[in-house]
Tab-separated table of N, CA and C in Angstrom:
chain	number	residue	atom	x	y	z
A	1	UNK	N	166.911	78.186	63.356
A	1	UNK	CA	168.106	78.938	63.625
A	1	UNK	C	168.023	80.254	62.862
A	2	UNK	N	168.541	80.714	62.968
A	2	UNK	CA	168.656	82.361	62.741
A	2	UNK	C	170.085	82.898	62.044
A	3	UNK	N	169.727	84.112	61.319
A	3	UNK	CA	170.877	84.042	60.552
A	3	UNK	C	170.316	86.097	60.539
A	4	UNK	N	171.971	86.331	60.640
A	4	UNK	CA	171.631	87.928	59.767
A	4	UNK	C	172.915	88.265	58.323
A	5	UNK	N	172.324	88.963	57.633
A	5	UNK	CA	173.301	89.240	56.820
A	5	UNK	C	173.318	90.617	56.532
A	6	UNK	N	174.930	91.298	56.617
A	6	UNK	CA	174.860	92.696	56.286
A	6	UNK	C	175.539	93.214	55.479
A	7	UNK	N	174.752	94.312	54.615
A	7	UNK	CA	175.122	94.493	53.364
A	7	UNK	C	176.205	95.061	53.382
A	8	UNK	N	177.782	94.987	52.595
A	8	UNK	CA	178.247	96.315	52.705
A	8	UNK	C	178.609	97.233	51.388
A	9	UNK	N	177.723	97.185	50.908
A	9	UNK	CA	176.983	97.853	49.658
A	9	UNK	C	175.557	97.956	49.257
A	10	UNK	N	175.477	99.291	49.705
A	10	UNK	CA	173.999	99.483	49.913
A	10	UNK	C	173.571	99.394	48.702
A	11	UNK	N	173.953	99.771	47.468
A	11	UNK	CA	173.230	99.694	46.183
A	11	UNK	C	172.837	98.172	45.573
A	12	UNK	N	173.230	96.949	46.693
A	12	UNK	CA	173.180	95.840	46.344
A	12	UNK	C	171.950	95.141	47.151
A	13	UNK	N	171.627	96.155	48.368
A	13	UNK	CA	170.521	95.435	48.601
A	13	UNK	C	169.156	94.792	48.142
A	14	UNK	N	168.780	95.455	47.417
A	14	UNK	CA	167.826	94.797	46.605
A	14	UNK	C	168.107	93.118	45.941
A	15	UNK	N	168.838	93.375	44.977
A	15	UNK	CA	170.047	91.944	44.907
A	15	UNK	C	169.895	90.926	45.773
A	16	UNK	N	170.625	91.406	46.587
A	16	UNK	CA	170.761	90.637	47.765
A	16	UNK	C	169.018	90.134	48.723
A	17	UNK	N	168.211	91.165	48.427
A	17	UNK	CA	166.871	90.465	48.846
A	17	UNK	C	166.365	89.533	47.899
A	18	UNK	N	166.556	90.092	46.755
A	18	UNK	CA	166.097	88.220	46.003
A	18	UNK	C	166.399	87.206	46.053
A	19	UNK	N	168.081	87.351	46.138
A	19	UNK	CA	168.789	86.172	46.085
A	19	UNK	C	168.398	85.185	47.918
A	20	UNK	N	168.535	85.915	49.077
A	20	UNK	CA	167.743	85.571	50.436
A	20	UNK	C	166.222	84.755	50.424
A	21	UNK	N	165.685	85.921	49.729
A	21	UNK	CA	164.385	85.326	49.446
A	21	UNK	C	163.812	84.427	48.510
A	22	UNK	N	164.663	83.896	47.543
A	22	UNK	CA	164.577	82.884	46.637
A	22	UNK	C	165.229	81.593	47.306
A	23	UNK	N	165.975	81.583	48.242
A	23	UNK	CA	166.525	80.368	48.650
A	23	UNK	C	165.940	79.318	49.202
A	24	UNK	N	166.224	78.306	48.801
A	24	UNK	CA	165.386	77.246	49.589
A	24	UNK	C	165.872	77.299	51.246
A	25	UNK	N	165.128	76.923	52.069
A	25	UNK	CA	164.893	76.406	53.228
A	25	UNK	C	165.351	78.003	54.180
A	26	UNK	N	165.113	78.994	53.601
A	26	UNK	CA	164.892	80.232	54.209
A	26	UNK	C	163.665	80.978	54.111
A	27	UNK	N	163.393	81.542	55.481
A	27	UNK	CA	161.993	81.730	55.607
A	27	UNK	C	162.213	83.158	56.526
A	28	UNK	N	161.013	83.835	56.866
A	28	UNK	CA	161.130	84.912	57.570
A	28	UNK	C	161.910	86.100	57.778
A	29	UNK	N	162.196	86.686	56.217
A	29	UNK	CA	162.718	87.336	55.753
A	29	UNK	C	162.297	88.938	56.707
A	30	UNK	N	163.591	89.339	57.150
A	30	UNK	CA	163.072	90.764	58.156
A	30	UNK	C	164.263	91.829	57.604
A	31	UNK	N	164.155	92.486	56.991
A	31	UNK	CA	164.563	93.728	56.437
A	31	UNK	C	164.789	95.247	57.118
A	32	UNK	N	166.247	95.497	57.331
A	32	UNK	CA	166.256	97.020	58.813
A	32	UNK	C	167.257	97.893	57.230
A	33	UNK	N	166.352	98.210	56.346
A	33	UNK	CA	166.635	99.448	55.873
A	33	UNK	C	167.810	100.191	55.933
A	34	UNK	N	167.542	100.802	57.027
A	34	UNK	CA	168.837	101.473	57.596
A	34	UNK	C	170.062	101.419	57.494
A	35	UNK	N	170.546	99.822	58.052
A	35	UNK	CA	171.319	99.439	58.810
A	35	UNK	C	171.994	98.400	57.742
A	36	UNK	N	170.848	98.357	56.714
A	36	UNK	CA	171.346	97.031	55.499
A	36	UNK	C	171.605	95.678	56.071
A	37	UNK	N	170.668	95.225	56.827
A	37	UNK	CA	170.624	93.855	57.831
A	37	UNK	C	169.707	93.256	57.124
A	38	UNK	N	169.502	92.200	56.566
A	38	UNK	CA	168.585	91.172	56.513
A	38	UNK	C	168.719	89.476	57.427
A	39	UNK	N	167.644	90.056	58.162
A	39	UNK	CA	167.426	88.537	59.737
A	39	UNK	C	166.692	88.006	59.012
A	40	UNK	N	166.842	86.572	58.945
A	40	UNK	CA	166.222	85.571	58.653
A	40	UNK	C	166.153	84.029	59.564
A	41	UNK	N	165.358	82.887	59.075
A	41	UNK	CA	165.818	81.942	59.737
A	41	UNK	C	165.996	80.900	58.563
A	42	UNK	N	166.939	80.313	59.008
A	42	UNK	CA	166.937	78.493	58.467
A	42	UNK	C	166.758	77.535	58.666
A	43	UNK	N	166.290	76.706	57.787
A	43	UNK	CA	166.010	75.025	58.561
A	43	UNK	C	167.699	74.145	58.467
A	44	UNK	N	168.423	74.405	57.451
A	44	UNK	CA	169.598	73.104	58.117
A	44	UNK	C	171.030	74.392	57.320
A	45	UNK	N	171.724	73.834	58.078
A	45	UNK	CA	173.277	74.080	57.641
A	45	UNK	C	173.358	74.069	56.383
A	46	UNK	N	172.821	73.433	55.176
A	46	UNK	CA	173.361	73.352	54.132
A	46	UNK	C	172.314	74.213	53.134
A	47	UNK	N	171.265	74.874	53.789
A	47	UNK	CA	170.244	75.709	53.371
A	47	UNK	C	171.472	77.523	53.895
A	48	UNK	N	171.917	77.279	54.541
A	48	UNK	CA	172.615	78.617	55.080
A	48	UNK	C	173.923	78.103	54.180
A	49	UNK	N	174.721	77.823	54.065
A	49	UNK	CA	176.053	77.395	53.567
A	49	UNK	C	175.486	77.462	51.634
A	50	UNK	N	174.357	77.047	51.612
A	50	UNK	CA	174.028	77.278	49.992
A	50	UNK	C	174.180	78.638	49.375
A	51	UNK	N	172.846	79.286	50.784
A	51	UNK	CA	172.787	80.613	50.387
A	51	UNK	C	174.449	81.661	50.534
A	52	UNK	N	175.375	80.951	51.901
A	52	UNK	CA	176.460	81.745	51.156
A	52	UNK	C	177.182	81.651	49.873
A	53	UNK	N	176.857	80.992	50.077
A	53	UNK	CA	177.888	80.446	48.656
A	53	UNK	C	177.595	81.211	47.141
A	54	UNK	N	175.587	81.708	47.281
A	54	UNK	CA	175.687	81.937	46.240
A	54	UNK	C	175.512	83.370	46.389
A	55	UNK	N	175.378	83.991	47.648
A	55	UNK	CA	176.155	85.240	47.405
A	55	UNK	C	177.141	85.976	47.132
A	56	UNK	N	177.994	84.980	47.897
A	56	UNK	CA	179.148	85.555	47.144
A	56	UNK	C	179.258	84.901	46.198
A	57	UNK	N	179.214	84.154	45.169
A	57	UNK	CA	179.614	84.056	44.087
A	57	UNK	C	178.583	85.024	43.142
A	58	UNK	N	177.892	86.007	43.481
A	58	UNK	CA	176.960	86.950	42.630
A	58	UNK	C	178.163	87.626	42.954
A	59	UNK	N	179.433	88.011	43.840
A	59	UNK	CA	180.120	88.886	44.109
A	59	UNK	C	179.623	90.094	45.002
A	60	UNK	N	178.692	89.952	45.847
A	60	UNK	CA	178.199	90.507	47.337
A	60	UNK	C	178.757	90.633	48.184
A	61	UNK	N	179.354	92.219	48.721
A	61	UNK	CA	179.960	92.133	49.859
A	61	UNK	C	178.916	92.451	51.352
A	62	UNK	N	179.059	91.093	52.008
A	62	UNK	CA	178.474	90.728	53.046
A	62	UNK	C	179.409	89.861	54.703
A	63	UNK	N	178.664	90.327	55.152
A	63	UNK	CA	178.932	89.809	56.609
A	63	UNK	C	178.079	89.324	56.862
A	64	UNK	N	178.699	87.650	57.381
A	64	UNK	CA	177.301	87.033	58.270
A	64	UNK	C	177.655	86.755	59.235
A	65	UNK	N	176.512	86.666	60.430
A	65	UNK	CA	176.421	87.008	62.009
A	65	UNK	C	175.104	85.900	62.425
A	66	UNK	N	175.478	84.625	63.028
A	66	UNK	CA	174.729	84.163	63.985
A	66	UNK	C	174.130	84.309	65.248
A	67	UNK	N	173.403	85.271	65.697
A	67	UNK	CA	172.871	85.349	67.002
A	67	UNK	C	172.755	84.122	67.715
């Protein structure tokens, strides 16, 4: 499954790529610069529901969007 997340604080992206890319059961980390989107995929609900959780609790303002 697929997941995007968008930054809405650009000075946090970086942040926000470790914390994505450190998570368990997330993989295929795709990065649009621009646009402050990071697409990824997941293996279960509670691998996506982890990773929100601990973004926002770093205090990350984000939007997430299931294609």
């Amino acid at each position: 499954m697929k997941a995007i997340v968008i930054s809405k604080n650009p000075k946090q992206d970086s942040s926000i790529k470790k914390c994505v890319a450190n998570s368990s059961g997330i993989s295929n980390l795709e990065i649009d610069v621009a646009s402050h989107k990071f697409t990824f995929e997941f293996s279960t609900h509670n691998a996506i529901e982890g990773l929100r959780e601990k973004l926002i609790a770093f205090g990350f303002a984000i939007e997430f969007i299931y294609p």
